[in-house]
Amino acid sequence: MIPLSWYLAVAAVLFSLGLYGALARRNAIAILMGIELMLNAVNINLVAFWRYITPQQFIGQVFAIFVITVAAAEAAIGLALIIAIYRHRQTIDIEEIDLMKW
Amino acid sequence: MTLMQIAFLIVSAVTILAAWGVVVGRNILRNALALIVAFLGVAALYVLLEATFLAAVQVLIYVGAIAVLIIFAIMLTERFMKQERATNEQWWVVLVASALLAAILIFLVGAVEWQVTSAEIGGQPIADLGRALLTTYVLPFEVASLLLLMALVGAIIIAREQEEA
């Protein structure tokens, strides 16, 4: 059997890569992709804990399904915002979208 | 080392390499294609965890819907497919911070004694999952459908062409 800690380690690496992508990139779509990676890493954790700690109850899987739902909503709204900003300002570079920065 | 462990190592290596390809590099379209591989790798991890329903959902929603949505957005903003600089000025701070976070998390994961049970999944997993969603977790289930409806309407309103007032 694969140890639980292996899954958690992979999820930790995925989360950190997603964090780097979300905080270091300039393209707004790349930031969204980093956030999606982070959400996937969290889901791996939830499913791994379900399988190794409470395989008789489905709490972990149910939570993962809700995370996927929220991720889908977040992707739809985020990309709609990016399209709207692109239409107004002809850019999706977050360093140029500084209207609300004082 | 068992066959399952070798399969796990291959799958996680592919997933992490693909995730690396998502965050590194200037061509955003290549990042998006690497993201698809990362999503498929996560689906394979779900299969290894015997969460077959979630693996199917992962392929359908992430690979089928979210990745396609992201590629659509990239095509609509095609001037930004290639940038001279893909990262902002504080990228090295973020790099150090996320490497540190990964190191701390892996250390903690190794240090904790996990209370693992060797119980098998009983009964019919998918039928039981559906029953749990519609009985115990029916309220969050309904809230989630409301959230999806609001996201649908909101995305249409935000992204539509504004008429000149």
PDB file of C-alpha atoms in Angstrom:
ATOM      1  CA  MET A   1       0.000   0.000   0.000  1.00  0.00           C
ATOM      2  CA  ILE A   2       1.161   3.526  -0.782  1.00  0.00           C
ATOM      3  CA  PRO A   3       1.868   5.499   2.431  1.00  0.00           C
ATOM      4  CA  LEU A   4      -0.506   8.400   3.139  1.00  0.00           C
ATOM      5  CA  SER A   5       2.428  10.789   3.561  1.00  0.00           C
ATOM      6  CA  TRP A   6       3.427  10.318  -0.109  1.00  0.00           C
ATOM      7  CA  TYR A   7       0.110  11.749  -1.259  1.00  0.00           C
ATOM      8  CA  LEU A   8       0.376  14.617   1.216  1.00  0.00           C
ATOM      9  CA  ALA A   9       3.909  15.395   0.013  1.00  0.00           C
ATOM     10  CA  VAL A  10       2.818  15.485  -3.645  1.00  0.00           C
ATOM     11  CA  ALA A  11      -0.105  17.745  -2.698  1.00  0.00           C
ATOM     12  CA  ALA A  12       2.268  20.036  -0.783  1.00  0.00           C
ATOM     13  CA  VAL A  13       4.550  20.379  -3.816  1.00  0.00           C
ATOM     14  CA  LEU A  14       1.576  21.034  -6.128  1.00  0.00           C
ATOM     15  CA  PHE A  15       0.209  23.655  -3.707  1.00  0.00           C
ATOM     16  CA  SER A  16       3.550  25.450  -3.515  1.00  0.00           C
ATOM     17  CA  LEU A  17       3.925  25.476  -7.302  1.00  0.00           C
ATOM     18  CA  GLY A  18       0.400  26.887  -7.576  1.00  0.00           C
ATOM     19  CA  LEU A  19       1.215  29.531  -4.958  1.00  0.00           C
ATOM     20  CA  TYR A  20       4.293  30.573  -6.917  1.00  0.00           C
ATOM     21  CA  GLY A  21       2.220  30.776 -10.120  1.00  0.00           C
ATOM     22  CA  ALA A  22      -0.520  32.804  -8.436  1.00  0.00           C
ATOM     23  CA  LEU A  23       1.828  35.336  -6.813  1.00  0.00           C
ATOM     24  CA  ALA A  24       4.680  35.699  -9.301  1.00  0.00           C
ATOM     25  CA  ARG A  25       3.042  35.801 -12.742  1.00  0.00           C
ATOM     26  CA  ARG A  26       1.936  38.990 -14.501  1.00  0.00           C
ATOM     27  CA  ASN A  27      -0.663  37.457 -16.817  1.00  0.00           C
ATOM     28  CA  ALA A  28      -4.039  37.333 -15.066  1.00  0.00           C
ATOM     29  CA  ILE A  29      -4.911  34.011 -16.740  1.00  0.00           C
ATOM     30  CA  ALA A  30      -1.657  32.490 -15.427  1.00  0.00           C
ATOM     31  CA  ILE A  31      -2.670  33.614 -11.922  1.00  0.00           C
ATOM     32  CA  LEU A  32      -6.013  31.810 -12.317  1.00  0.00           C
ATOM     33  CA  MET A  33      -4.162  28.672 -13.457  1.00  0.00           C
ATOM     34  CA  GLY A  34      -2.013  28.833 -10.320  1.00  0.00           C
ATOM     35  CA  ILE A  35      -5.153  29.056  -8.173  1.00  0.00           C
ATOM     36  CA  GLU A  36      -6.605  26.011  -9.942  1.00  0.00           C
ATOM     37  CA  LEU A  37      -3.414  24.066  -9.145  1.00  0.00           C
ATOM     38  CA  MET A  38      -3.734  25.014  -5.467  1.00  0.00           C
ATOM     39  CA  LEU A  39      -7.374  23.860  -5.369  1.00  0.00           C
ATOM     40  CA  ASN A  40      -6.375  20.551  -6.973  1.00  0.00           C
ATOM     41  CA  ALA A  41      -3.673  20.041  -4.346  1.00  0.00           C
ATOM     42  CA  VAL A  42      -6.227  20.579  -1.570  1.00  0.00           C
ATOM     43  CA  ASN A  43      -8.532  18.054  -3.243  1.00  0.00           C
ATOM     44  CA  ILE A  44      -5.769  15.430  -3.305  1.00  0.00           C
ATOM     45  CA  ASN A  45      -5.379  15.937   0.443  1.00  0.00           C
ATOM     46  CA  LEU A  46      -9.127  15.575   1.069  1.00  0.00           C
ATOM     47  CA  VAL A  47      -9.429  12.386  -0.986  1.00  0.00           C
ATOM     48  CA  ALA A  48      -6.251  10.885   0.524  1.00  0.00           C
ATOM     49  CA  PHE A  49      -7.493  11.549   4.076  1.00  0.00           C
ATOM     50  CA  TRP A  50     -10.855  10.010   3.134  1.00  0.00           C
ATOM     51  CA  ARG A  51      -9.220   6.848   1.770  1.00  0.00           C
ATOM     52  CA  TYR A  52      -6.766   6.351   4.633  1.00  0.00           C
ATOM     53  CA  ILE A  53      -8.669   7.589   7.679  1.00  0.00           C
ATOM     54  CA  THR A  54     -12.468   7.381   7.121  1.00  0.00           C
ATOM     55  CA  PRO A  55     -13.024   5.075   4.117  1.00  0.00           C
ATOM     56  CA  GLN A  56     -16.478   4.070   5.410  1.00  0.00           C
ATOM     57  CA  GLN A  57     -17.833   7.632   5.425  1.00  0.00           C
ATOM     58  CA  PHE A  58     -17.797   9.861   2.391  1.00  0.00           C
ATOM     59  CA  ILE A  59     -17.054  13.231   4.032  1.00  0.00           C
ATOM     60  CA  GLY A  60     -13.750  13.663   2.211  1.00  0.00           C
ATOM     61  CA  GLN A  61     -15.198  12.933  -1.216  1.00  0.00           C
ATOM     62  CA  VAL A  62     -18.230  15.164  -0.574  1.00  0.00           C
ATOM     63  CA  PHE A  63     -15.902  18.006   0.418  1.00  0.00           C
ATOM     64  CA  ALA A  64     -13.811  17.439  -2.707  1.00  0.00           C
ATOM     65  CA  ILE A  65     -16.960  17.683  -4.829  1.00  0.00           C
ATOM     66  CA  PHE A  66     -17.862  21.018  -3.220  1.00  0.00           C
ATOM     67  CA  VAL A  67     -14.316  22.294  -3.779  1.00  0.00           C
ATOM     68  CA  ILE A  68     -14.617  21.331  -7.463  1.00  0.00           C
ATOM     69  CA  THR A  69     -17.963  23.187  -7.649  1.00  0.00           C
ATOM     70  CA  VAL A  70     -16.477  26.340  -6.144  1.00  0.00           C
ATOM     71  CA  ALA A  71     -13.439  26.031  -8.435  1.00  0.00           C
ATOM     72  CA  ALA A  72     -15.700  25.861 -11.486  1.00  0.00           C
ATOM     73  CA  ALA A  73     -17.625  28.951 -10.341  1.00  0.00           C
ATOM     74  CA  GLU A  74     -14.364  30.752  -9.598  1.00  0.00           C
ATOM     75  CA  ALA A  75     -12.925  29.946 -13.035  1.00  0.00           C
ATOM     76  CA  ALA A  76     -16.073  31.154 -14.814  1.00  0.00           C
ATOM     77  CA  ILE A  77     -16.260  34.449 -12.875  1.00  0.00           C
ATOM     78  CA  GLY A  78     -12.499  35.032 -12.992  1.00  0.00           C
ATOM     79  CA  LEU A  79     -12.263  34.544 -16.738  1.00  0.00           C
ATOM     80  CA  ALA A  80     -15.358  36.727 -17.286  1.00  0.00           C
ATOM     81  CA  LEU A  81     -13.654  39.481 -15.250  1.00  0.00           C
ATOM     82  CA  ILE A  82     -10.466  39.081 -17.292  1.00  0.00           C
ATOM     83  CA  ILE A  83     -12.423  39.354 -20.573  1.00  0.00           C
ATOM     84  CA  ALA A  84     -14.267  42.456 -19.288  1.00  0.00           C
ATOM     85  CA  ILE A  85     -11.006  44.109 -18.183  1.00  0.00           C
ATOM     86  CA  TYR A  86      -9.369  43.249 -21.505  1.00  0.00           C
ATOM     87  CA  ARG A  87     -12.270  44.843 -23.357  1.00  0.00           C
ATOM     88  CA  HIS A  88     -11.982  48.075 -21.353  1.00  0.00           C
ATOM     89  CA  ARG A  89      -8.227  48.456 -21.052  1.00  0.00           C
ATOM     90  CA  GLN A  90      -6.748  46.228 -23.797  1.00  0.00           C
ATOM     91  CA  THR A  91      -4.509  44.534 -21.233  1.00  0.00           C
ATOM     92  CA  ILE A  92      -4.569  41.606 -18.825  1.00  0.00           C
ATOM     93  CA  ASP A  93      -1.168  42.439 -17.353  1.00  0.00           C
ATOM     94  CA  ILE A  94      -1.887  42.872 -13.654  1.00  0.00           C
ATOM     95  CA  GLU A  95       0.926  45.430 -13.317  1.00  0.00           C
ATOM     96  CA  GLU A  96      -0.998  47.756 -15.654  1.00  0.00           C
ATOM     97  CA  ILE A  97      -4.387  47.146 -14.005  1.00  0.00           C
ATOM     98  CA  ASP A  98      -3.770  49.561 -11.144  1.00  0.00           C
ATOM     99  CA  LEU A  99      -6.887  51.741 -11.174  1.00  0.00           C
ATOM    100  CA  MET A 100      -7.707  50.886  -7.548  1.00  0.00           C
ATOM    101  CA  LYS A 101      -4.134  51.302  -6.328  1.00  0.00           C
ATOM    102  CA  TRP A 102      -3.320  54.618  -4.657  1.00  0.00           C
TER     103      TRP A 102
ATOM    104  CA  MET B   1       8.455  -1.575  -3.628  1.00  0.00           C
ATOM    105  CA  THR B   2       5.143  -2.716  -5.019  1.00  0.00           C
ATOM    106  CA  LEU B   3       3.672  -2.097  -8.443  1.00  0.00           C
ATOM    107  CA  MET B   4       1.201   0.414  -6.970  1.00  0.00           C
ATOM    108  CA  GLN B   5       4.026   2.437  -5.466  1.00  0.00           C
ATOM    109  CA  ILE B   6       5.908   2.514  -8.778  1.00  0.00           C
ATOM    110  CA  ALA B   7       2.717   3.636 -10.531  1.00  0.00           C
ATOM    111  CA  PHE B   8       2.232   6.326  -7.866  1.00  0.00           C
ATOM    112  CA  LEU B   9       5.792   7.604  -8.305  1.00  0.00           C
ATOM    113  CA  ILE B  10       5.439   7.805 -12.101  1.00  0.00           C
ATOM    114  CA  VAL B  11       2.055   9.556 -11.896  1.00  0.00           C
ATOM    115  CA  SER B  12       3.195  12.073  -9.288  1.00  0.00           C
ATOM    116  CA  ALA B  13       6.422  12.802 -11.187  1.00  0.00           C
ATOM    117  CA  VAL B  14       4.395  13.550 -14.342  1.00  0.00           C
ATOM    118  CA  THR B  15       1.934  15.689 -12.349  1.00  0.00           C
ATOM    119  CA  ILE B  16       4.628  17.738 -10.637  1.00  0.00           C
ATOM    120  CA  LEU B  17       6.581  18.228 -13.877  1.00  0.00           C
ATOM    121  CA  ALA B  18       3.369  19.376 -15.594  1.00  0.00           C
ATOM    122  CA  ALA B  19       2.619  21.746 -12.694  1.00  0.00           C
ATOM    123  CA  TRP B  20       6.136  23.134 -13.074  1.00  0.00           C
ATOM    124  CA  GLY B  21       5.365  23.671 -16.754  1.00  0.00           C
ATOM    125  CA  VAL B  22       2.208  25.580 -15.766  1.00  0.00           C
ATOM    126  CA  VAL B  23       3.983  28.200 -13.673  1.00  0.00           C
ATOM    127  CA  VAL B  24       7.266  28.529 -15.599  1.00  0.00           C
ATOM    128  CA  GLY B  25       7.751  29.830 -19.129  1.00  0.00           C
ATOM    129  CA  ARG B  26       6.517  32.807 -21.104  1.00  0.00           C
ATOM    130  CA  ASN B  27       4.140  31.123 -23.554  1.00  0.00           C
ATOM    131  CA  ILE B  28       0.759  31.121 -21.801  1.00  0.00           C
ATOM    132  CA  LEU B  29      -0.722  28.608 -24.251  1.00  0.00           C
ATOM    133  CA  ARG B  30       2.001  26.085 -23.327  1.00  0.00           C
ATOM    134  CA  ASN B  31       1.217  26.749 -19.662  1.00  0.00           C
ATOM    135  CA  ALA B  32      -2.444  25.924 -20.346  1.00  0.00           C
ATOM    136  CA  LEU B  33      -1.545  22.673 -22.168  1.00  0.00           C
ATOM    137  CA  ALA B  34       0.700  21.681 -19.239  1.00  0.00           C
ATOM    138  CA  LEU B  35      -2.242  22.454 -16.945  1.00  0.00           C
ATOM    139  CA  ILE B  36      -4.307  19.816 -18.796  1.00  0.00           C
ATOM    140  CA  VAL B  37      -1.565  17.222 -18.165  1.00  0.00           C
ATOM    141  CA  ALA B  38      -1.475  18.225 -14.473  1.00  0.00           C
ATOM    142  CA  PHE B  39      -5.273  17.807 -14.208  1.00  0.00           C
ATOM    143  CA  LEU B  40      -5.046  14.357 -15.820  1.00  0.00           C
ATOM    144  CA  GLY B  41      -2.264  13.435 -13.387  1.00  0.00           C
ATOM    145  CA  VAL B  42      -4.476  14.414 -10.451  1.00  0.00           C
ATOM    146  CA  ALA B  43      -7.253  12.263 -11.946  1.00  0.00           C
ATOM    147  CA  ALA B  44      -4.803   9.335 -12.056  1.00  0.00           C
ATOM    148  CA  LEU B  45      -3.976   9.978  -8.384  1.00  0.00           C
ATOM    149  CA  TYR B  46      -7.720   9.734  -7.620  1.00  0.00           C
ATOM    150  CA  VAL B  47      -7.813   6.377  -9.424  1.00  0.00           C
ATOM    151  CA  LEU B  48      -4.901   5.183  -7.261  1.00  0.00           C
ATOM    152  CA  LEU B  49      -6.909   6.328  -4.222  1.00  0.00           C
ATOM    153  CA  GLU B  50      -9.917   4.298  -5.474  1.00  0.00           C
ATOM    154  CA  ALA B  51     -12.047   7.446  -5.807  1.00  0.00           C
ATOM    155  CA  THR B  52     -13.270   6.477  -9.269  1.00  0.00           C
ATOM    156  CA  PHE B  53     -16.231   8.882  -9.354  1.00  0.00           C
ATOM    157  CA  LEU B  54     -13.998  11.832  -8.492  1.00  0.00           C
ATOM    158  CA  ALA B  55     -11.514  10.762 -11.177  1.00  0.00           C
ATOM    159  CA  ALA B  56     -14.300  10.891 -13.775  1.00  0.00           C
ATOM    160  CA  VAL B  57     -15.510  14.256 -12.418  1.00  0.00           C
ATOM    161  CA  GLN B  58     -11.935  15.569 -12.525  1.00  0.00           C
ATOM    162  CA  VAL B  59     -11.582  14.652 -16.202  1.00  0.00           C
ATOM    163  CA  LEU B  60     -15.039  16.001 -17.102  1.00  0.00           C
ATOM    164  CA  ILE B  61     -14.944  19.303 -15.192  1.00  0.00           C
ATOM    165  CA  TYR B  62     -11.272  20.249 -15.085  1.00  0.00           C
ATOM    166  CA  VAL B  63     -10.000  18.861 -18.386  1.00  0.00           C
ATOM    167  CA  GLY B  64     -13.305  19.161 -20.237  1.00  0.00           C
ATOM    168  CA  ALA B  65     -14.617  22.489 -18.966  1.00  0.00           C
ATOM    169  CA  ILE B  66     -12.123  24.597 -17.013  1.00  0.00           C
ATOM    170  CA  ALA B  67      -9.128  23.935 -19.290  1.00  0.00           C
ATOM    171  CA  VAL B  68     -11.218  24.688 -22.388  1.00  0.00           C
ATOM    172  CA  LEU B  69     -12.536  27.872 -20.725  1.00  0.00           C
ATOM    173  CA  ILE B  70      -8.958  28.961 -19.943  1.00  0.00           C
ATOM    174  CA  ILE B  71      -7.844  28.291 -23.531  1.00  0.00           C
ATOM    175  CA  PHE B  72     -10.839  30.312 -24.797  1.00  0.00           C
ATOM    176  CA  ALA B  73      -9.799  33.224 -22.571  1.00  0.00           C
ATOM    177  CA  ILE B  74      -6.221  32.962 -23.847  1.00  0.00           C
ATOM    178  CA  MET B  75      -7.441  33.059 -27.456  1.00  0.00           C
ATOM    179  CA  LEU B  76      -9.648  36.116 -26.742  1.00  0.00           C
ATOM    180  CA  THR B  77      -6.678  37.970 -25.262  1.00  0.00           C
ATOM    181  CA  GLU B  78      -4.234  36.691 -27.831  1.00  0.00           C
ATOM    182  CA  ARG B  79      -1.903  39.719 -27.697  1.00  0.00           C
ATOM    183  CA  PHE B  80      -0.664  38.396 -24.368  1.00  0.00           C
ATOM    184  CA  MET B  81       0.204  34.881 -25.447  1.00  0.00           C
ATOM    185  CA  LYS B  82       3.886  35.844 -25.282  1.00  0.00           C
ATOM    186  CA  GLN B  83       5.296  38.438 -22.906  1.00  0.00           C
ATOM    187  CA  GLU B  84       8.859  39.608 -22.586  1.00  0.00           C
ATOM    188  CA  ARG B  85       8.644  39.200 -18.826  1.00  0.00           C
ATOM    189  CA  ALA B  86       6.236  36.587 -17.485  1.00  0.00           C
ATOM    190  CA  THR B  87       6.876  37.346 -13.810  1.00  0.00           C
ATOM    191  CA  ASN B  88       6.698  40.484 -11.678  1.00  0.00           C
ATOM    192  CA  GLU B  89       9.581  42.052  -9.784  1.00  0.00           C
ATOM    193  CA  GLN B  90       9.109  40.147  -6.530  1.00  0.00           C
ATOM    194  CA  TRP B  91       9.122  36.704  -8.189  1.00  0.00           C
ATOM    195  CA  TRP B  92      12.250  35.588  -6.318  1.00  0.00           C
ATOM    196  CA  VAL B  93      10.672  36.459  -2.940  1.00  0.00           C
ATOM    197  CA  VAL B  94       7.671  34.351  -3.931  1.00  0.00           C
ATOM    198  CA  LEU B  95       9.993  31.570  -5.133  1.00  0.00           C
ATOM    199  CA  VAL B  96      11.819  31.468  -1.790  1.00  0.00           C
ATOM    200  CA  ALA B  97       8.531  31.653   0.149  1.00  0.00           C
ATOM    201  CA  SER B  98       6.864  28.829  -1.780  1.00  0.00           C
ATOM    202  CA  ALA B  99       9.977  26.635  -1.633  1.00  0.00           C
ATOM    203  CA  LEU B 100      10.058  27.247   2.118  1.00  0.00           C
ATOM    204  CA  LEU B 101       6.338  26.408   2.384  1.00  0.00           C
ATOM    205  CA  ALA B 102       6.867  23.150   0.456  1.00  0.00           C
ATOM    206  CA  ALA B 103       9.837  22.221   2.678  1.00  0.00           C
ATOM    207  CA  ILE B 104       7.903  22.932   5.892  1.00  0.00           C
ATOM    208  CA  LEU B 105       4.825  21.031   4.702  1.00  0.00           C
ATOM    209  CA  ILE B 106       6.845  17.978   3.620  1.00  0.00           C
ATOM    210  CA  PHE B 107       8.730  18.031   6.933  1.00  0.00           C
ATOM    211  CA  LEU B 108       5.457  18.175   8.893  1.00  0.00           C
ATOM    212  CA  VAL B 109       3.902  15.405   6.783  1.00  0.00           C
ATOM    213  CA  GLY B 110       6.899  13.211   7.531  1.00  0.00           C
ATOM    214  CA  ALA B 111       6.984  14.118  11.233  1.00  0.00           C
ATOM    215  CA  VAL B 112       3.324  13.421  12.084  1.00  0.00           C
ATOM    216  CA  GLU B 113       2.258   9.894  13.036  1.00  0.00           C
ATOM    217  CA  TRP B 114      -0.891   9.489  10.897  1.00  0.00           C
ATOM    218  CA  GLN B 115      -3.697   7.378  12.392  1.00  0.00           C
ATOM    219  CA  VAL B 116      -4.176   5.335   9.240  1.00  0.00           C
ATOM    220  CA  THR B 117      -6.864   2.651   9.126  1.00  0.00           C
ATOM    221  CA  SER B 118      -6.500  -0.380   6.878  1.00  0.00           C
ATOM    222  CA  ALA B 119     -10.270  -0.679   6.361  1.00  0.00           C
ATOM    223  CA  GLU B 120     -11.472  -1.245   2.822  1.00  0.00           C
ATOM    224  CA  ILE B 121     -14.156   0.815   1.133  1.00  0.00           C
ATOM    225  CA  GLY B 122     -17.407  -0.999   1.874  1.00  0.00           C
ATOM    226  CA  GLY B 123     -20.543  -1.481  -0.206  1.00  0.00           C
ATOM    227  CA  GLN B 124     -21.113   0.431  -3.440  1.00  0.00           C
ATOM    228  CA  PRO B 125     -18.954   3.559  -3.231  1.00  0.00           C
ATOM    229  CA  ILE B 126     -20.691   5.600  -5.926  1.00  0.00           C
ATOM    230  CA  ALA B 127     -24.229   4.760  -4.768  1.00  0.00           C
ATOM    231  CA  ASP B 128     -23.275   5.516  -1.159  1.00  0.00           C
ATOM    232  CA  LEU B 129     -21.674   8.799  -2.197  1.00  0.00           C
ATOM    233  CA  GLY B 130     -24.831   9.817  -4.048  1.00  0.00           C
ATOM    234  CA  ARG B 131     -26.978   8.867  -1.066  1.00  0.00           C
ATOM    235  CA  ALA B 132     -24.732  10.876   1.291  1.00  0.00           C
ATOM    236  CA  LEU B 133     -24.941  13.914  -1.017  1.00  0.00           C
ATOM    237  CA  LEU B 134     -28.755  13.825  -1.085  1.00  0.00           C
ATOM    238  CA  THR B 135     -29.385  12.997   2.592  1.00  0.00           C
ATOM    239  CA  THR B 136     -26.731  14.109   5.088  1.00  0.00           C
ATOM    240  CA  TYR B 137     -25.223  16.807   2.888  1.00  0.00           C
ATOM    241  CA  VAL B 138     -28.367  17.945   1.095  1.00  0.00           C
ATOM    242  CA  LEU B 139     -28.178  21.533   2.385  1.00  0.00           C
ATOM    243  CA  PRO B 140     -24.608  22.223   1.155  1.00  0.00           C
ATOM    244  CA  PHE B 141     -25.604  20.418  -2.055  1.00  0.00           C
ATOM    245  CA  GLU B 142     -28.436  22.896  -2.639  1.00  0.00           C
ATOM    246  CA  VAL B 143     -26.240  25.853  -1.685  1.00  0.00           C
ATOM    247  CA  ALA B 144     -23.674  24.631  -4.215  1.00  0.00           C
ATOM    248  CA  SER B 145     -26.299  24.546  -6.973  1.00  0.00           C
ATOM    249  CA  LEU B 146     -27.370  28.086  -6.026  1.00  0.00           C
ATOM    250  CA  LEU B 147     -23.710  29.165  -6.157  1.00  0.00           C
ATOM    251  CA  LEU B 148     -23.346  27.669  -9.633  1.00  0.00           C
ATOM    252  CA  LEU B 149     -26.490  29.460 -10.808  1.00  0.00           C
ATOM    253  CA  MET B 150     -25.217  32.784  -9.460  1.00  0.00           C
ATOM    254  CA  ALA B 151     -21.817  32.213 -11.061  1.00  0.00           C
ATOM    255  CA  LEU B 152     -23.518  31.454 -14.381  1.00  0.00           C
ATOM    256  CA  VAL B 153     -25.619  34.639 -14.312  1.00  0.00           C
ATOM    257  CA  GLY B 154     -22.733  36.702 -12.959  1.00  0.00           C
ATOM    258  CA  ALA B 155     -20.298  35.511 -15.626  1.00  0.00           C
ATOM    259  CA  ILE B 156     -22.769  36.400 -18.394  1.00  0.00           C
ATOM    260  CA  ILE B 157     -23.457  39.869 -16.942  1.00  0.00           C
ATOM    261  CA  ILE B 158     -19.774  40.653 -16.343  1.00  0.00           C
ATOM    262  CA  ALA B 159     -18.495  39.428 -19.710  1.00  0.00           C
ATOM    263  CA  ARG B 160     -21.218  40.733 -22.022  1.00  0.00           C
ATOM    264  CA  GLU B 161     -20.752  43.710 -24.305  1.00  0.00           C
ATOM    265  CA  GLN B 162     -21.798  46.960 -22.583  1.00  0.00           C
ATOM    266  CA  GLU B 163     -24.269  49.043 -24.598  1.00  0.00           C
ATOM    267  CA  GLU B 164     -23.376  52.702 -24.979  1.00  0.00           C
ATOM    268  CA  ALA B 165     -25.599  54.586 -22.535  1.00  0.00           C
TER     269      ALA B 165
END
